[in-house]
Every structure is written in structure tokens, then in C-alpha cells.
Amino acid sequence: SRELFVLTYGALVAQLCKEYEKDEDVNACLDRMGYSIGIRLIDDFLARSAVRKCRSYSETADVIAQVAFKMYLGVTPSVSCSSATGNEFSLILDKNPLVDFVEELPAERASLCYCNLLCGVIRGALEMVHLAAEVSFLQDRLKGDAVTEIGITFLRKPEDRKNRKNK
């Protein structure tokens, strides 16, 4: 099933590249598609995973990596916090199953973010549990980086959420 998804995803990206001249348009389309998937996928995730409510951004990032990625993609990225305020995290994938059948991006598609769908999925799912976040690729093996790294920046400070509940 995962292999079928990966092959289908590759065909989807190839079709989008034919439809859009600019990589930025393909990237935006993949993000929108991922967002739509994420806002629907969160219900399945919550029902199947039985995770409890996360109490911190750190715990949320760990659940995304250790439960969600494992459940849907069969991989477990490592998590690192990249800010003193505790609202920025990186998911580092040693293996990205979406690129199993991709050797490299064509030179004319250098700014294509092939797996941008993942960013949209994460952003959409987080939004449905009332966590606004920016999600983007920071490093990509398809672009010659040593690892694939997805950055997640939660947009509200934890104390903002607490203060809003107390009002």
C-alpha cells in the first residue's frame, strides 16, 4: 500500500510539473493539497492512535514524529528543538519514503519542493487541533543536503494559549 502511494504521489508531482511552469506554483499546489488531507486525516489519527492531549509544543512535535509519521509513512524522524522559546522544531528524516523512486530533481526544477505535501498535511492537522504553525522544508536530500529536515514553527506562545483559556 505504501509503495502504491509513493508511485501515485510521483505521478501526481509529475502531472503538476506539466500543468505549472513555475516551481513555486507546484509547491503551493502541493501544500494546499496536503492541507486538505491534513484537516481530514487528523480525525483518523486521533481515533486510531489514542494519544492524549499534548501539554507542550515539544510533546506535540514528538507525537508527530513518533506516532503520526510511523503510522502513515512507516518512518520515525528524530526531533530537535531549534529555539530558546521552545516553539520551533525540526523533524529530521534519515529516510523519506516519498522519494523511494526518485533519483534527483531535474536541473530546471531546482526550486521544486517535491515533498511539500507533507508540510501541508502537518499544517492542516495542527490547525484542526487549534495549533497554528508554519511548516516548511529546511533541508532536502533531493537537493543535495545531507538529511531531509522539516521545520515546524508554532505561531503562538504557550502562555498565549493558557491566557486565552483563563479569560
PDB file of C-alpha atoms in Angstrom:
ATOM      1  CA  SER A   1       0.000   0.000   0.000  1.00  0.00           C
ATOM      2  CA  ARG A   2       2.833   2.399   0.860  1.00  0.00           C
ATOM      3  CA  GLU A   3       4.589   1.638  -2.439  1.00  0.00           C
ATOM      4  CA  LEU A   4       1.368   2.321  -4.348  1.00  0.00           C
ATOM      5  CA  PHE A   5       1.027   5.659  -2.549  1.00  0.00           C
ATOM      6  CA  VAL A   6       4.649   6.578  -3.320  1.00  0.00           C
ATOM      7  CA  LEU A   7       4.244   5.708  -7.018  1.00  0.00           C
ATOM      8  CA  THR A   8       0.935   7.567  -7.214  1.00  0.00           C
ATOM      9  CA  TYR A   9       2.490  10.567  -5.477  1.00  0.00           C
ATOM     10  CA  GLY A  10       5.317  10.633  -8.014  1.00  0.00           C
ATOM     11  CA  ALA A  11       2.799  10.622 -10.850  1.00  0.00           C
ATOM     12  CA  LEU A  12       0.880  13.451  -9.172  1.00  0.00           C
ATOM     13  CA  VAL A  13       4.002  15.616  -8.866  1.00  0.00           C
ATOM     14  CA  ALA A  14       4.951  14.865 -12.480  1.00  0.00           C
ATOM     15  CA  GLN A  15       1.483  15.928 -13.647  1.00  0.00           C
ATOM     16  CA  LEU A  16       1.625  19.145 -11.618  1.00  0.00           C
ATOM     17  CA  CYS A  17       5.015  19.914 -13.158  1.00  0.00           C
ATOM     18  CA  LYS A  18       3.418  19.594 -16.592  1.00  0.00           C
ATOM     19  CA  GLU A  19       0.499  21.849 -15.626  1.00  0.00           C
ATOM     20  CA  TYR A  20       2.517  24.591 -13.922  1.00  0.00           C
ATOM     21  CA  GLU A  21       5.568  26.300 -15.364  1.00  0.00           C
ATOM     22  CA  LYS A  22       6.833  27.707 -12.065  1.00  0.00           C
ATOM     23  CA  ASP A  23       8.071  25.525  -9.231  1.00  0.00           C
ATOM     24  CA  GLU A  24       6.514  27.954  -6.752  1.00  0.00           C
ATOM     25  CA  ASP A  25       3.079  27.175  -8.208  1.00  0.00           C
ATOM     26  CA  VAL A  26       3.680  23.417  -7.912  1.00  0.00           C
ATOM     27  CA  ASN A  27       4.921  23.891  -4.343  1.00  0.00           C
ATOM     28  CA  ALA A  28       1.827  25.933  -3.442  1.00  0.00           C
ATOM     29  CA  CYS A  29      -0.480  23.360  -5.024  1.00  0.00           C
ATOM     30  CA  LEU A  30       1.177  20.503  -3.128  1.00  0.00           C
ATOM     31  CA  ASP A  31       0.888  22.488   0.109  1.00  0.00           C
ATOM     32  CA  ARG A  32      -2.830  23.163  -0.494  1.00  0.00           C
ATOM     33  CA  MET A  33      -3.470  19.503  -1.292  1.00  0.00           C
ATOM     34  CA  GLY A  34      -1.582  18.432   1.827  1.00  0.00           C
ATOM     35  CA  TYR A  35      -3.511  20.933   3.937  1.00  0.00           C
ATOM     36  CA  SER A  36      -6.802  19.462   2.689  1.00  0.00           C
ATOM     37  CA  ILE A  37      -5.559  15.980   3.531  1.00  0.00           C
ATOM     38  CA  GLY A  38      -4.345  17.079   6.967  1.00  0.00           C
ATOM     39  CA  ILE A  39      -7.652  18.616   8.044  1.00  0.00           C
ATOM     40  CA  ARG A  40      -9.341  15.308   7.260  1.00  0.00           C
ATOM     41  CA  LEU A  41      -6.582  12.967   8.391  1.00  0.00           C
ATOM     42  CA  ILE A  42      -6.495  14.302  11.949  1.00  0.00           C
ATOM     43  CA  ASP A  43      -9.788  12.581  12.792  1.00  0.00           C
ATOM     44  CA  ASP A  44      -8.421   9.224  11.650  1.00  0.00           C
ATOM     45  CA  PHE A  45      -5.182   9.856  13.528  1.00  0.00           C
ATOM     46  CA  LEU A  46      -6.918  10.737  16.801  1.00  0.00           C
ATOM     47  CA  ALA A  47      -9.259   7.741  16.542  1.00  0.00           C
ATOM     48  CA  ARG A  48      -6.563   5.196  15.681  1.00  0.00           C
ATOM     49  CA  SER A  49      -3.692   6.433  17.830  1.00  0.00           C
ATOM     50  CA  ALA A  50      -5.458   7.058  21.157  1.00  0.00           C
ATOM     51  CA  VAL A  51      -2.949   9.814  22.001  1.00  0.00           C
ATOM     52  CA  ARG A  52      -3.784  12.111  24.861  1.00  0.00           C
ATOM     53  CA  LYS A  53      -3.876  15.881  24.638  1.00  0.00           C
ATOM     54  CA  CYS A  54      -0.360  17.274  24.305  1.00  0.00           C
ATOM     55  CA  ARG A  55       0.654  19.723  27.003  1.00  0.00           C
ATOM     56  CA  SER A  56       3.553  21.377  25.210  1.00  0.00           C
ATOM     57  CA  TYR A  57       4.877  22.076  21.760  1.00  0.00           C
ATOM     58  CA  SER A  58       7.697  19.656  22.459  1.00  0.00           C
ATOM     59  CA  GLU A  59       5.229  16.877  23.215  1.00  0.00           C
ATOM     60  CA  THR A  60       3.272  17.737  20.055  1.00  0.00           C
ATOM     61  CA  ALA A  61       6.409  17.521  17.901  1.00  0.00           C
ATOM     62  CA  ASP A  62       7.253  14.152  19.466  1.00  0.00           C
ATOM     63  CA  VAL A  63       3.760  12.793  18.730  1.00  0.00           C
ATOM     64  CA  ILE A  64       4.018  13.964  15.115  1.00  0.00           C
ATOM     65  CA  ALA A  65       7.367  12.199  14.709  1.00  0.00           C
ATOM     66  CA  GLN A  66       6.935   9.070  16.797  1.00  0.00           C
ATOM     67  CA  VAL A  67       3.267   8.307  16.188  1.00  0.00           C
ATOM     68  CA  ALA A  68       1.952  10.057  13.057  1.00  0.00           C
ATOM     69  CA  PHE A  69       4.943   9.557  10.753  1.00  0.00           C
ATOM     70  CA  LYS A  70       5.292   5.961  11.925  1.00  0.00           C
ATOM     71  CA  MET A  71       1.567   5.300  11.450  1.00  0.00           C
ATOM     72  CA  TYR A  72       1.220   6.770   7.972  1.00  0.00           C
ATOM     73  CA  LEU A  73       4.690   6.592   6.397  1.00  0.00           C
ATOM     74  CA  GLY A  74       6.430   3.872   8.367  1.00  0.00           C
ATOM     75  CA  VAL A  75       9.346   6.083   9.437  1.00  0.00           C
ATOM     76  CA  THR A  76      10.224   7.846  12.668  1.00  0.00           C
ATOM     77  CA  PRO A  77      12.031  11.158  12.265  1.00  0.00           C
ATOM     78  CA  SER A  78      14.190  12.495  15.052  1.00  0.00           C
ATOM     79  CA  VAL A  79      13.043  15.728  16.697  1.00  0.00           C
ATOM     80  CA  SER A  80      15.176  18.656  17.697  1.00  0.00           C
ATOM     81  CA  CYS A  81      14.158  21.945  19.246  1.00  0.00           C
ATOM     82  CA  SER A  82      15.786  24.831  17.443  1.00  0.00           C
ATOM     83  CA  SER A  83      14.728  27.824  19.540  1.00  0.00           C
ATOM     84  CA  ALA A  84      15.156  29.043  23.076  1.00  0.00           C
ATOM     85  CA  THR A  85      11.445  29.915  23.229  1.00  0.00           C
ATOM     86  CA  GLY A  86      10.518  26.265  22.581  1.00  0.00           C
ATOM     87  CA  ASN A  87       8.222  26.904  19.627  1.00  0.00           C
ATOM     88  CA  GLU A  88      10.486  25.816  16.743  1.00  0.00           C
ATOM     89  CA  PHE A  89      11.236  22.195  15.989  1.00  0.00           C
ATOM     90  CA  SER A  90      12.860  20.185  13.241  1.00  0.00           C
ATOM     91  CA  LEU A  91      11.815  16.739  12.108  1.00  0.00           C
ATOM     92  CA  ILE A  92      14.879  15.058  10.625  1.00  0.00           C
ATOM     93  CA  LEU A  93      14.219  12.118   8.341  1.00  0.00           C
ATOM     94  CA  ASP A  94      17.026   9.695   7.643  1.00  0.00           C
ATOM     95  CA  LYS A  95      14.748   8.036   5.112  1.00  0.00           C
ATOM     96  CA  ASN A  96      11.911   9.726   3.255  1.00  0.00           C
ATOM     97  CA  PRO A  97       9.612   7.109   1.725  1.00  0.00           C
ATOM     98  CA  LEU A  98       8.077   9.622  -0.689  1.00  0.00           C
ATOM     99  CA  VAL A  99      11.349   9.744  -2.612  1.00  0.00           C
ATOM    100  CA  ASP A 100      11.997   5.981  -2.800  1.00  0.00           C
ATOM    101  CA  PHE A 101      11.654   6.026  -6.592  1.00  0.00           C
ATOM    102  CA  VAL A 102      13.175   9.473  -7.240  1.00  0.00           C
ATOM    103  CA  GLU A 103      16.850   9.748  -8.055  1.00  0.00           C
ATOM    104  CA  GLU A 104      17.209  13.518  -8.374  1.00  0.00           C
ATOM    105  CA  LEU A 105      15.285  16.588  -9.430  1.00  0.00           C
ATOM    106  CA  PRO A 106      15.808  17.850 -12.978  1.00  0.00           C
ATOM    107  CA  ALA A 107      18.068  20.913 -13.153  1.00  0.00           C
ATOM    108  CA  GLU A 108      15.196  23.060 -14.447  1.00  0.00           C
ATOM    109  CA  ARG A 109      13.163  22.131 -11.340  1.00  0.00           C
ATOM    110  CA  ALA A 110      15.800  23.139  -8.789  1.00  0.00           C
ATOM    111  CA  SER A 111      13.344  25.108  -6.619  1.00  0.00           C
ATOM    112  CA  LEU A 112      10.710  22.345  -6.604  1.00  0.00           C
ATOM    113  CA  CYS A 113       9.895  21.121  -3.115  1.00  0.00           C
ATOM    114  CA  TYR A 114       8.959  17.590  -4.160  1.00  0.00           C
ATOM    115  CA  CYS A 115       7.531  16.530  -0.776  1.00  0.00           C
ATOM    116  CA  ASN A 116       5.763  19.792   0.048  1.00  0.00           C
ATOM    117  CA  LEU A 117       2.549  17.820   0.516  1.00  0.00           C
ATOM    118  CA  LEU A 118       3.921  16.739   3.919  1.00  0.00           C
ATOM    119  CA  CYS A 119       4.163  20.354   5.064  1.00  0.00           C
ATOM    120  CA  GLY A 120       0.546  20.959   4.159  1.00  0.00           C
ATOM    121  CA  VAL A 121      -0.596  17.765   5.902  1.00  0.00           C
ATOM    122  CA  ILE A 122       1.164  18.726   9.132  1.00  0.00           C
ATOM    123  CA  ARG A 123      -0.096  22.324   8.996  1.00  0.00           C
ATOM    124  CA  GLY A 124      -3.694  21.256   8.281  1.00  0.00           C
ATOM    125  CA  ALA A 125      -3.754  18.630  11.020  1.00  0.00           C
ATOM    126  CA  LEU A 126      -2.276  21.033  13.579  1.00  0.00           C
ATOM    127  CA  GLU A 127      -4.773  23.729  12.652  1.00  0.00           C
ATOM    128  CA  MET A 128      -7.654  21.329  13.311  1.00  0.00           C
ATOM    129  CA  VAL A 129      -6.435  20.896  16.897  1.00  0.00           C
ATOM    130  CA  HIS A 130      -6.128  24.688  17.219  1.00  0.00           C
ATOM    131  CA  LEU A 131      -2.371  24.948  16.763  1.00  0.00           C
ATOM    132  CA  ALA A 132      -1.348  27.474  14.146  1.00  0.00           C
ATOM    133  CA  ALA A 133       2.044  26.646  12.657  1.00  0.00           C
ATOM    134  CA  GLU A 134       4.343  27.391   9.761  1.00  0.00           C
ATOM    135  CA  VAL A 135       5.763  24.223   8.241  1.00  0.00           C
ATOM    136  CA  SER A 136       8.475  24.130   5.591  1.00  0.00           C
ATOM    137  CA  PHE A 137      11.378  22.109   4.294  1.00  0.00           C
ATOM    138  CA  LEU A 138      14.686  23.353   5.656  1.00  0.00           C
ATOM    139  CA  GLN A 139      16.856  20.684   4.006  1.00  0.00           C
ATOM    140  CA  ASP A 140      16.145  18.141   1.311  1.00  0.00           C
ATOM    141  CA  ARG A 141      18.241  15.180   0.210  1.00  0.00           C
ATOM    142  CA  LEU A 142      16.821  15.573  -3.292  1.00  0.00           C
ATOM    143  CA  LYS A 143      18.598  18.932  -3.383  1.00  0.00           C
ATOM    144  CA  GLY A 144      21.914  17.555  -2.197  1.00  0.00           C
ATOM    145  CA  ASP A 145      21.524  18.156   1.542  1.00  0.00           C
ATOM    146  CA  ALA A 146      22.813  15.559   3.982  1.00  0.00           C
ATOM    147  CA  VAL A 147      19.352  14.993   5.507  1.00  0.00           C
ATOM    148  CA  THR A 148      15.714  15.811   4.921  1.00  0.00           C
ATOM    149  CA  GLU A 149      14.551  18.316   7.536  1.00  0.00           C
ATOM    150  CA  ILE A 150      11.065  19.716   8.038  1.00  0.00           C
ATOM    151  CA  GLY A 151      10.800  22.828  10.202  1.00  0.00           C
ATOM    152  CA  ILE A 152       7.724  23.468  12.351  1.00  0.00           C
ATOM    153  CA  THR A 153       7.248  26.859  13.976  1.00  0.00           C
ATOM    154  CA  PHE A 154       4.278  27.167  16.311  1.00  0.00           C
ATOM    155  CA  LEU A 155       2.918  30.681  15.918  1.00  0.00           C
ATOM    156  CA  ARG A 156       1.509  31.310  19.373  1.00  0.00           C
ATOM    157  CA  LYS A 157       3.485  31.182  22.557  1.00  0.00           C
ATOM    158  CA  PRO A 158       2.282  28.524  25.045  1.00  0.00           C
ATOM    159  CA  GLU A 159       1.366  31.228  27.558  1.00  0.00           C
ATOM    160  CA  ASP A 160      -0.918  32.845  24.928  1.00  0.00           C
ATOM    161  CA  ARG A 161      -2.945  29.624  24.823  1.00  0.00           C
ATOM    162  CA  LYS A 162      -3.166  29.471  28.631  1.00  0.00           C
ATOM    163  CA  ASN A 163      -4.208  33.104  28.960  1.00  0.00           C
ATOM    164  CA  ARG A 164      -6.919  32.678  26.351  1.00  0.00           C
ATOM    165  CA  LYS A 165      -8.386  29.697  28.248  1.00  0.00           C
ATOM    166  CA  ASN A 166      -8.464  31.634  31.536  1.00  0.00           C
ATOM    167  CA  LYS A 167     -10.480  34.521  30.101  1.00  0.00           C
TER     168      LYS A 167
END
